[in-house]
Amino acid sequence: MKKLINRVEDVVTETLEGVARLHPERVRKLPGYHVLVRRDAPVPGKVGLIAGGGSGHEPAFWGCVGPGMMDAGVQGDVFTSPTPDHILAALKAVDGGAGVIQIYNNYTGDVMNFDMAQEMARAEGMKVDTIVVNDDVAVENSTYTVGRRGIAGNFFVQKIAGAAAARMMPFERVLAVGKKANENLRSMGMALTSCIVPAKGSPTFSLGEDEMEIGMGLHGEPGIERTKLRPANEVAELLVSKAADDFPLKGGETVAVLVNGLGATPLMELYIIGRAVAGYLAERGIKIYRSYVGEFATSMEMAGCSVSLLRLDDELISLLDYPADTLTFKQV
Amino acid sequence: MKKLINRVEDVVTETLEGVARLHPERVRKLPGYHVLVRRDAPVPGKVGLIAGGGSGHEPAFWGCVGPGMMDAGVQGDVFTSPTPDHILAALKAVDGGAGVIQIYNNYTGDVMNFDMAQEMARAEGMKVDTIVVNDDVAVENSTYTVGRRGIAGNFFVQKIAGAAAARMMPFERVLAVGKKANENLRSMGMALTSCIVPAKGSPTFSLGEDEMEIGMGLHGEPGIERTKLRPANEVAELLVSKAADDFPLKGGETVAVLVNGLGATPLMELYIIGRAVAGYLAERGIKIYRSYVGEFATSMEMAGCSVSLLRLDDELISLLDYPADTLTFKQV
């Protein structure tokens, strides 16, 4: 296993310590917890927002902590949900008196732990609610999921809810637009190689030297098809068409596009995929309002990518346009 | 070779087309050239700035095109210098009447071609000058270089010169602060795995399953030592100490830190390295003013990282703080 780490059991702690140490003007780490919060949290009167999930998907989930998006990111061990005590600590740290909303991807372990944290917080009198992201159209149920999985499209839910909260909208409104973003969101991914979970030390799965897997999950869960590697244009069309058809999108509609790299895929390749996605949408009269290309939710050193589409209306456009100034994502 | 590409000979063109197509509000591609320019180029009265070099290092060199940094990025084939005609096209496209400065890394092919383009532009009456970045302290001469190589620290030269030009400073001043940034810059890198050049289709070099190479170049040029993989803290100390000792930095001085990923190294690992770099500097009384962690100059899917230190004074701090709003780097 070739990783730039010290002890396997310290990777999450040391990552978060590194972030807090290198960006003290932006975030602080809650002592004893795998939680990074905005330096100025809680923001009085603003709806607090936390994102969380297993580690190994960096920059998710702490990457979007900052003005215009999340107030805290809470991290579990690699590919493991954060536990309720860490989630509860995050909820309390960002509660500015207007309630807190937790945003996470639909995996059974996360649902269980975030539900429990929500219950504990409510028992203490806090106002807490939840948005569960389930943007992945690949499969209906999967290894670690009942219902659809959440993947990189989570970024858009954080962006939209984050903008609404930054505009000081009330709790119910922030919750509603965040859920609306999730409902108007579809993603589809593929992988070329496996990642290596540090505690295991060897690849999670293997793919032949000329194979790819369509619809594979962020943790190596099975997809819908294992096939020979095809040219980028065909891969892109496969991903974007599966996402677009699931709505289904119609000519004249407007979307935001996210091309997400899973870790080892060079930016060149993501833009070659993005180019083909743009071509596919243009041919069908679907307008791209804004594009995001890069790494938003990874699987450590996995090679592959996903394509997400957020269907837009005026309300979502206005929130998408709102500035953000987070650790790993900035929009002027 | 597992790459998300179409034809090998189209990778650069399709990458740049993808960028221009997905971000039309920011950049345009010069027809027939591997050049991306700011949408509003040339900016009248502003010193024009171009960055360039071989492809395969994305987001370098087109990533930092935008307000506050570069006016154009000019790309060669993978790991190959851009040719003089493409460089000349970039120089002309960003000439707003105040002259143009070209910024590139010290490789023999780049020096030859950028020199020729500069000569051709001057012959047409343009005011053009050059900053050659040579931040890599690993080796004095290398496979493709006479003198020290330029690597990820190039970002800082673009940032400083970019801010000076955005502040509408005159030509000689922008040139001087850009060169000053390069003189106060030291970098040191290491690799864990090779990249795969598309035209070759197989790894450029091989490293054993438990080996790393210290001081390896961005194209797989030999470094100073091939050794057993060590814990991240030791790797970080090796990199930062080699860079710091080259100045040498003294207690009480202030630096900006860049931890750059070469492509396949997860952000977790970059922050684990960054954490140790911060510890090393703190122990020696060297203050970190600002940190940048992520991918700034890659070698496609190579695993590994580099550490760059920019020694700061008040003038460089003021320019470092200036906002930027580029394709892949934004600072509010």
XYZ file of C-alpha atoms in Angstrom:
664
model
C 0.000 0.000 0.000
C 1.602 3.252 -1.144
C 0.102 6.010 0.940
C 1.588 9.131 2.444
C 0.346 8.437 5.947
C 1.732 7.756 9.392
C -0.294 5.234 11.434
C -3.423 3.878 9.767
C -5.492 4.663 12.857
C -4.518 8.347 12.729
C -5.384 9.262 9.139
C -8.658 11.058 9.858
C -7.412 12.908 12.934
C -4.223 14.005 11.219
C -6.082 15.120 8.088
C -8.424 17.334 10.095
C -5.556 18.621 12.253
C -3.709 19.484 9.064
C -6.650 21.423 7.668
C -7.185 23.341 10.912
C -3.482 24.056 11.280
C -2.999 25.276 7.703
C -6.191 27.341 7.525
C -6.687 28.757 11.043
C -8.265 31.887 9.570
C -11.084 29.730 8.172
C -11.848 26.770 10.423
C -11.235 25.216 13.780
C -11.359 21.582 14.827
C -13.580 20.706 17.770
C -11.177 19.182 20.308
C -11.757 15.445 20.654
C -14.103 15.294 17.674
C -13.704 14.680 13.960
C -15.500 17.923 13.257
C -14.312 21.068 11.475
C -16.414 24.199 11.995
C -16.326 27.681 10.551
C -14.042 29.787 12.666
C -16.926 32.156 13.499
C -19.547 29.465 14.209
C -22.248 29.699 15.351
C -23.488 32.582 13.237
C -26.275 34.215 15.306
C -29.695 34.018 13.677
C -28.493 31.988 10.682
C -29.762 28.456 10.099
C -26.802 26.181 10.850
C -25.823 23.551 8.279
C -23.665 20.484 8.741
C -22.499 17.979 6.142
C -21.009 14.648 7.027
C -20.204 11.075 6.194
C -17.307 8.685 6.012
C -13.777 9.894 5.300
C -11.979 8.947 2.111
C -14.168 11.184 -0.055
C -12.171 14.404 0.421
C -12.795 17.262 -0.174
C -16.198 15.954 1.024
C -17.396 16.594 3.597
C -15.322 19.298 5.300
C -14.298 20.965 2.019
C -17.401 23.116 1.733
C -17.201 24.566 5.236
C -17.236 28.343 4.977
C -19.417 31.374 4.229
C -22.144 30.599 1.706
C -22.144 26.848 2.344
C -21.603 24.616 5.394
C -21.003 25.603 9.008
C -19.435 22.255 9.902
C -18.203 19.016 8.392
C -18.291 15.861 10.489
C -16.144 12.914 9.458
C -16.311 9.222 10.227
C -13.455 6.789 9.764
C -12.628 5.881 6.177
C -15.840 4.711 4.464
C -17.603 4.613 7.840
C -20.368 6.850 9.131
C -19.509 9.365 11.844
C -20.903 8.295 15.205
C -23.806 10.152 16.877
C -21.597 11.854 19.504
C -19.496 13.527 16.814
C -22.600 14.546 14.859
C -24.218 15.945 18.004
C -21.078 17.967 18.758
C -21.250 19.440 15.243
C -24.954 20.250 15.584
C -24.376 22.078 18.869
C -21.330 23.969 17.603
C -23.232 25.586 14.733
C -26.558 26.280 16.414
C -27.002 30.040 16.154
C -30.549 29.945 17.484
C -32.331 29.392 14.171
C -32.038 25.599 14.063
C -29.634 23.248 12.306
C -30.050 21.091 9.201
C -27.892 18.044 8.571
C -27.088 17.042 4.980
C -25.705 13.593 4.194
C -25.729 10.899 1.556
C -28.101 7.954 1.730
C -26.149 5.054 3.229
C -27.664 2.822 5.903
C -24.974 3.554 8.501
C -25.238 7.304 8.008
C -29.022 7.267 8.207
C -28.891 5.376 11.504
C -26.298 7.613 13.132
C -27.596 10.964 11.899
C -31.131 9.945 12.958
C -29.852 9.137 16.412
C -27.953 12.419 16.677
C -31.044 14.305 15.558
C -33.108 12.570 18.219
C -30.532 13.390 20.907
C -30.389 17.036 19.828
C -34.162 17.337 19.766
C -34.314 15.778 23.227
C -32.115 18.664 24.353
C -34.565 21.151 22.872
C -32.722 21.891 19.637
C -34.497 22.389 16.332
C -32.923 19.902 13.910
C -33.962 18.450 10.580
C -32.388 16.441 7.800
C -31.834 16.326 4.053
C -30.806 12.899 2.778
C -29.186 13.124 -0.641
C -29.931 10.310 -3.084
C -28.795 11.530 -6.486
C -27.245 8.339 -7.890
C -29.544 6.860 -10.547
C -27.383 3.753 -11.084
C -29.181 1.279 -8.828
C -32.272 1.273 -6.652
C -30.706 -0.588 -3.724
C -27.066 -1.350 -3.115
C -24.564 -2.965 -0.753
C -24.843 -0.271 1.910
C -28.078 1.406 0.899
C -31.807 1.034 0.857
C -33.031 3.225 -1.980
C -30.765 5.293 -4.154
C -27.248 6.224 -3.025
C -25.967 9.751 -2.555
C -22.823 10.684 -4.453
C -21.126 13.825 -5.785
C -24.353 15.718 -6.489
C -24.453 16.314 -2.728
C -22.350 19.383 -3.556
C -25.347 21.030 -5.204
C -27.587 20.426 -2.184
C -24.950 22.013 0.039
C -24.605 24.917 -2.396
C -28.329 25.643 -2.599
C -29.133 25.180 1.094
C -25.953 27.061 1.977
C -26.951 30.067 -0.109
C -30.447 30.091 1.381
C -29.050 30.008 4.917
C -26.480 32.705 4.097
C -29.337 34.880 2.876
C -30.836 34.438 6.349
C -33.895 32.616 5.078
C -35.944 30.908 7.809
C -35.460 27.253 8.785
C -38.413 25.793 6.859
C -37.407 27.637 3.705
C -33.778 26.471 3.829
C -34.988 22.923 4.390
C -37.434 23.212 1.490
C -34.953 24.542 -1.084
C -32.340 21.977 -0.020
C -34.870 19.190 -0.576
C -35.910 20.790 -3.836
C -32.283 20.693 -5.008
C -32.083 16.987 -4.175
C -35.336 16.292 -6.014
C -34.001 18.035 -9.118
C -30.668 16.244 -9.045
C -29.453 13.140 -10.906
C -25.969 11.623 -11.020
C -24.298 8.684 -12.672
C -20.738 7.447 -12.252
C -18.179 4.923 -13.491
C -14.863 3.558 -12.263
C -11.653 2.411 -13.925
C -9.711 1.263 -10.870
C -10.253 0.514 -7.214
C -9.222 2.554 -4.215
C -7.285 1.163 -1.257
C -8.835 1.500 2.198
C -5.879 2.180 4.551
C -7.045 -0.291 7.208
C -7.257 -3.048 4.610
C -4.143 -2.095 2.666
C -5.132 -3.723 -0.623
C -7.564 -2.810 -3.429
C -11.261 -3.217 -2.586
C -12.006 -4.808 -5.948
C -10.242 -5.458 -9.214
C -11.094 -4.536 -12.765
C -9.271 -5.947 -15.780
C -6.708 -3.799 -17.595
C -9.267 -3.031 -20.299
C -12.421 -2.919 -18.163
C -14.612 -0.253 -16.592
C -17.644 -0.488 -14.349
C -20.665 1.698 -14.996
C -22.674 2.822 -11.998
C -20.155 1.745 -9.413
C -20.615 3.321 -5.978
C -18.215 5.579 -4.091
C -17.133 2.638 -1.937
C -16.784 0.122 -4.736
C -20.360 -1.165 -4.519
C -21.449 -3.004 -7.671
C -22.823 -0.961 -10.542
C -25.001 -1.975 -13.428
C -22.509 -3.161 -16.000
C -18.896 -4.222 -16.218
C -17.680 -3.752 -19.744
C -14.698 -3.072 -21.974
C -13.305 0.442 -21.648
C -14.854 2.638 -24.345
C -13.834 5.994 -25.809
C -14.518 8.990 -23.570
C -17.334 10.266 -25.776
C -19.249 7.003 -25.361
C -18.625 6.912 -21.621
C -19.835 10.511 -21.270
C -22.974 9.848 -23.313
C -23.732 6.767 -21.247
C -23.449 8.722 -17.980
C -25.277 11.897 -19.017
C -28.065 10.067 -20.859
C -28.799 7.832 -17.879
C -28.991 10.908 -15.622
C -30.989 13.022 -18.083
C -33.467 10.266 -18.944
C -34.239 9.634 -15.300
C -35.899 13.078 -14.899
C -36.589 12.974 -17.906
C -35.088 16.290 -19.052
C -36.776 18.043 -21.958
C -35.462 20.444 -24.575
C -35.644 24.042 -23.354
C -34.816 23.137 -19.770
C -31.735 24.516 -18.007
C -29.236 22.604 -15.882
C -26.040 23.004 -13.919
C -23.458 20.331 -14.719
C -20.959 18.751 -12.340
C -18.205 16.499 -13.691
C -16.599 14.931 -10.638
C -13.286 13.092 -10.546
C -13.038 10.104 -8.205
C -9.412 10.758 -7.296
C -6.816 9.565 -9.795
C -8.451 10.784 -12.982
C -6.571 13.781 -14.447
C -8.369 17.066 -15.032
C -7.663 16.657 -18.774
C -9.864 13.585 -18.853
C -12.619 15.241 -16.825
C -12.775 18.061 -19.380
C -12.759 15.590 -22.281
C -15.779 13.977 -20.602
C -17.292 17.418 -19.930
C -16.889 18.399 -23.559
C -18.933 15.399 -24.631
C -21.566 16.031 -21.958
C -21.969 19.598 -23.254
C -22.333 18.269 -26.787
C -24.987 15.768 -25.739
C -27.053 18.406 -23.928
C -26.705 21.000 -26.706
C -27.982 18.496 -29.266
C -31.127 18.074 -27.179
C -31.723 21.795 -26.630
C -30.860 21.593 -22.936
C -29.054 24.711 -21.762
C -26.071 24.606 -19.397
C -26.246 27.532 -17.000
C -23.032 26.817 -15.100
C -20.457 24.004 -15.043
C -18.326 22.632 -12.243
C -15.440 20.309 -13.082
C -12.971 18.844 -10.596
C -12.893 16.703 -7.467
C -15.902 17.181 -5.200
C -16.444 13.657 -3.815
C -13.642 11.157 -4.301
C -12.894 7.571 -3.378
C -9.299 8.256 -2.431
C -7.130 7.090 -5.366
C -9.922 5.537 -7.433
C -9.862 6.394 -11.161
C -13.196 7.279 -12.702
C -15.765 10.027 -12.738
C -19.396 10.927 -12.350
C -21.724 13.352 -14.066
C -24.418 15.208 -12.122
C -27.226 17.354 -13.487
C -29.174 19.865 -11.404
C -32.379 20.974 -13.119
C -32.773 24.698 -12.563
C -35.574 27.203 -12.208
C -35.259 30.878 -11.298
C -35.196 30.193 -7.570
C -32.417 27.598 -7.828
C -30.425 29.797 -10.240
C -30.539 32.698 -7.833
C -29.225 30.477 -5.027
C -26.630 28.806 -7.250
C -25.290 32.258 -8.140
C -24.813 33.276 -4.509
C -21.109 33.594 -3.589
C -19.275 30.976 -1.539
C -15.906 31.131 0.154
C -15.141 27.712 1.588
C -11.999 25.674 2.129
C -12.016 23.981 -1.263
C -14.780 25.724 -3.206
C -15.063 29.408 -3.934
C -17.459 31.279 -6.156
C -17.097 35.013 -6.567
C -3.737 2.171 -20.634
C -6.856 3.182 -18.761
C -7.650 6.721 -19.752
C -10.925 8.499 -20.414
C -9.908 9.803 -23.812
C -10.927 9.456 -27.431
C -8.010 9.504 -29.894
C -4.550 9.993 -28.365
C -3.778 12.775 -30.855
C -6.836 14.779 -29.742
C -6.346 14.917 -25.979
C -5.011 18.481 -25.779
C -7.459 19.946 -28.288
C -10.435 18.230 -26.677
C -9.359 19.272 -23.185
C -9.152 22.933 -24.188
C -12.397 22.712 -26.153
C -14.028 21.235 -23.060
C -12.819 24.070 -20.855
C -13.949 26.750 -23.323
C -17.289 25.048 -23.846
C -18.050 24.581 -20.148
C -16.860 28.007 -19.027
C -17.737 30.381 -21.901
C -18.332 33.203 -19.410
C -14.652 33.006 -18.422
C -12.464 31.999 -21.351
C -12.317 31.460 -25.077
C -10.042 29.231 -27.111
C -8.090 30.851 -29.938
C -9.274 28.987 -33.071
C -6.514 26.754 -34.405
C -4.290 27.241 -31.372
C -3.817 25.453 -28.061
C -4.395 28.713 -26.265
C -7.088 29.724 -23.770
C -7.478 33.449 -23.112
C -9.580 35.492 -20.734
C -12.872 36.223 -22.370
C -12.238 39.974 -22.149
C -8.595 39.854 -23.352
C -6.770 42.051 -24.078
C -7.394 44.297 -21.072
C -6.477 47.822 -22.267
C -3.549 49.343 -20.412
C -2.867 46.241 -18.288
C 0.374 44.313 -18.637
C -0.562 41.043 -20.339
C 0.580 37.767 -18.762
C 0.790 34.345 -20.334
C 1.739 31.042 -18.736
C 2.590 27.959 -20.727
C 4.288 24.640 -21.074
C 3.570 21.042 -21.909
C 0.171 19.502 -21.267
C -0.284 16.740 -18.696
C 0.232 19.093 -15.737
C -3.372 20.313 -15.458
C -4.612 22.592 -13.988
C -1.292 24.111 -15.143
C -1.049 26.117 -17.264
C -4.514 27.265 -18.307
C -6.002 26.847 -14.806
C -4.947 30.263 -13.579
C -6.389 32.217 -16.507
C -8.686 34.887 -15.141
C -8.826 38.224 -13.304
C -5.946 38.631 -10.842
C -3.698 36.097 -12.559
C -3.026 35.055 -16.175
C -4.500 36.460 -19.382
C -3.709 33.321 -21.384
C -2.471 29.772 -21.037
C -0.649 28.152 -23.950
C -0.353 24.384 -24.065
C 2.008 22.036 -25.860
C 1.377 18.374 -26.429
C 1.685 16.146 -23.383
C 5.069 16.815 -21.740
C 6.164 18.833 -24.803
C 6.752 22.561 -25.078
C 4.210 24.636 -27.013
C 5.611 25.711 -30.371
C 6.504 29.372 -31.095
C 3.455 29.991 -33.318
C 1.074 29.090 -30.499
C 3.041 31.180 -28.001
C 3.067 34.130 -30.408
C -0.689 33.854 -30.869
C -1.113 33.994 -27.089
C 1.204 36.995 -26.763
C -0.738 38.907 -29.408
C -4.148 38.005 -27.990
C -3.385 39.503 -24.571
C -1.425 42.589 -25.609
C -3.402 45.516 -24.212
C -0.728 48.050 -25.123
C 1.331 47.790 -21.945
C 3.500 44.846 -22.997
C 3.292 41.120 -22.267
C 5.305 38.919 -19.909
C 5.610 35.173 -20.432
C 6.001 32.895 -17.408
C 7.173 29.313 -17.831
C 9.173 26.605 -16.111
C 12.827 26.021 -16.891
C 12.960 23.156 -19.390
C 15.238 23.269 -22.427
C 12.439 22.885 -24.971
C 10.337 25.608 -23.365
C 13.269 28.010 -23.148
C 14.003 27.535 -26.853
C 10.415 27.997 -28.016
C 9.443 30.867 -25.715
C 12.701 32.641 -26.634
C 11.866 32.297 -30.314
C 8.297 33.548 -29.800
C 9.623 36.511 -27.835
C 12.031 37.332 -30.656
C 9.259 37.096 -33.249
C 6.949 39.322 -31.171
C 9.684 41.885 -30.621
C 10.411 41.872 -34.352
C 6.782 42.930 -34.818
C 7.273 45.811 -32.415
C 5.723 44.240 -29.311
C 7.168 44.731 -25.847
C 7.752 41.239 -24.426
C 9.837 39.859 -21.597
C 10.167 36.604 -19.708
C 10.219 35.084 -16.248
C 11.708 31.583 -16.148
C 10.674 29.721 -13.005
C 13.279 27.436 -11.440
C 12.008 26.614 -7.967
C 12.954 22.920 -7.738
C 15.927 22.499 -5.391
C 16.273 18.761 -6.039
C 18.968 18.765 -8.715
C 21.132 21.353 -10.463
C 20.762 19.888 -13.963
C 18.355 17.234 -15.147
C 17.206 15.208 -18.137
C 15.443 18.101 -19.854
C 16.988 21.056 -18.050
C 20.123 23.106 -17.717
C 19.990 24.614 -14.245
C 17.177 24.051 -11.801
C 13.776 22.847 -12.976
C 10.527 24.711 -12.531
C 7.700 22.859 -10.800
C 4.561 23.673 -8.765
C 5.954 26.853 -7.209
C 5.246 28.452 -10.603
C 1.791 29.100 -9.126
C 3.250 31.682 -6.746
C 5.039 33.539 -9.551
C 1.766 33.692 -11.483
C -0.059 34.850 -8.344
C 2.394 37.648 -7.542
C 2.901 38.904 -11.099
C -0.829 38.520 -11.724
C -1.714 40.717 -8.761
C 0.812 43.358 -9.796
C -0.588 43.470 -13.323
C -4.173 43.564 -12.026
C -3.189 46.561 -9.913
C -2.139 48.204 -13.186
C 1.501 48.425 -12.204
C 3.857 49.283 -15.076
C 5.685 46.631 -17.118
C 9.079 46.838 -15.409
C 7.476 46.627 -11.971
C 5.387 43.542 -12.824
C 8.497 41.901 -14.277
C 10.511 42.787 -11.165
C 8.028 41.436 -8.603
C 7.518 38.267 -10.655
C 11.268 37.664 -10.667
C 11.422 38.514 -6.996
C 8.799 35.832 -6.290
C 10.874 33.284 -8.199
C 14.019 34.256 -6.296
C 12.226 33.773 -2.981
C 10.772 30.412 -3.940
C 11.984 26.882 -3.221
C 10.241 23.567 -3.937
C 10.972 19.902 -3.411
C 8.950 16.915 -4.575
C 8.671 13.139 -4.396
C 6.846 10.437 -6.323
C 5.266 7.117 -5.434
C 4.156 5.957 -8.884
C 4.647 6.834 -12.529
C 2.272 8.552 -14.875
C 1.319 7.206 -18.301
C 1.933 9.444 -21.320
C -1.028 8.762 -23.665
C 1.135 8.502 -26.803
C 3.302 5.876 -25.120
C 0.525 4.031 -23.345
C 2.651 2.518 -20.582
C 4.262 3.876 -17.386
C 7.287 6.154 -17.909
C 9.228 4.477 -15.109
C 8.612 1.952 -12.386
C 9.064 2.104 -8.655
C 8.878 -0.965 -6.409
C 5.740 -1.557 -4.326
C 7.538 -0.203 -1.243
C 9.647 2.493 -2.910
C 9.508 6.249 -3.378
C 11.753 8.645 -5.251
C 12.790 11.922 -3.659
C 13.334 14.879 -5.965
C 11.781 13.272 -9.015
C 10.801 15.710 -11.774
C 7.313 16.394 -13.136
C 8.092 14.216 -16.167
C 9.692 11.356 -14.285
C 13.224 12.736 -14.485
C 15.555 11.172 -11.918
C 15.646 12.682 -8.449
C 18.277 12.454 -5.774
C 17.370 9.276 -3.952
C 15.256 6.186 -4.451
C 14.409 4.721 -1.096
C 11.922 2.690 0.925
C 8.604 4.451 1.486
C 8.718 6.195 4.875
C 5.979 7.550 7.149
C 4.392 10.813 5.971
C 6.003 12.829 8.760
C 9.471 11.794 7.610
C 8.647 12.446 3.959
C 7.302 15.900 4.830
C 10.349 16.776 6.904
C 12.639 15.651 4.113
C 10.849 17.843 1.560
C 10.387 20.961 3.678
C 13.885 20.847 5.174
C 15.522 20.578 1.758
C 13.499 23.580 0.544
C 13.998 25.639 3.728
C 17.727 24.938 4.000
C 18.308 26.035 0.435
C 17.404 29.682 1.236
C 18.328 29.174 4.130
C 15.208 30.294 6.027
C 15.737 31.742 9.483
C 13.482 31.874 12.547
C 11.266 34.948 12.469
C 10.799 34.835 8.695
C 7.363 34.423 7.104
C 6.407 32.094 4.258
C 3.478 30.968 2.178
C 3.231 27.179 1.872
C 2.046 25.183 -1.122
C 1.461 21.430 -0.794
C 0.883 20.203 -4.331
C -0.530 16.826 -5.322
C 0.898 15.204 -8.444
C -2.396 13.671 -9.515
C -3.391 10.466 -7.772
C -2.556 11.427 -4.203
C -5.719 11.978 -2.128
C -6.327 15.313 -0.399
C -6.213 13.463 2.952
C -2.601 12.594 2.358
C -1.713 16.121 1.218
C -3.084 17.493 4.490
C -1.245 14.851 6.521
C 1.932 16.056 4.781
C 0.866 19.694 5.313
C 0.324 19.080 9.009
C 3.905 17.875 9.365
C 5.255 20.767 7.285
C 3.465 23.212 9.591
C 4.959 21.443 12.609
C 8.457 21.596 11.164
C 8.210 25.325 10.431
C 6.627 26.160 13.794
C 9.457 24.406 15.641
C 11.919 26.693 13.869
C 10.009 29.896 14.498
C 9.056 30.310 10.836
C 5.586 31.777 10.441
C 3.086 30.530 7.850
C 1.127 33.463 6.457
C -1.110 31.487 4.098
C -1.343 27.860 2.929
C -2.437 26.364 -0.359
C -3.121 22.634 -0.553
C -4.361 20.768 -3.615
C -3.416 20.099 -7.208
C -1.643 22.996 -8.917
C 0.831 21.195 -11.206
C 0.296 17.498 -11.777
C 1.856 14.710 -13.793
C -1.447 13.220 -14.882
C -2.059 10.172 -12.663
C 1.285 10.192 -10.858
C 1.100 9.678 -7.088
C 3.282 11.934 -4.996
C 3.547 15.522 -3.872
C 5.753 18.559 -3.591
C 6.197 21.257 -0.985
C 6.910 24.867 -2.000
C 7.886 27.758 0.244
C 7.594 31.405 -0.799
C 9.562 33.708 1.501
C 7.467 36.807 2.102
C 8.023 40.468 2.807
C 5.381 43.203 2.992
C 5.372 43.751 -0.761
C 4.855 40.059 -1.580
C 2.225 39.708 1.166
C 0.236 42.581 -0.265
C 0.305 40.977 -3.730
C -0.417 37.498 -2.373
C -3.508 38.900 -0.651
C -4.908 40.389 -3.859
C -8.064 38.571 -5.036
C -8.061 36.141 -7.948
C -10.959 34.646 -9.881
C -9.550 32.115 -12.331
C -10.760 28.843 -13.776
C -9.316 26.624 -11.054
C -8.075 29.035 -8.401
C -10.069 31.660 -6.596
C -9.162 33.845 -3.668
C -11.710 36.211 -2.201
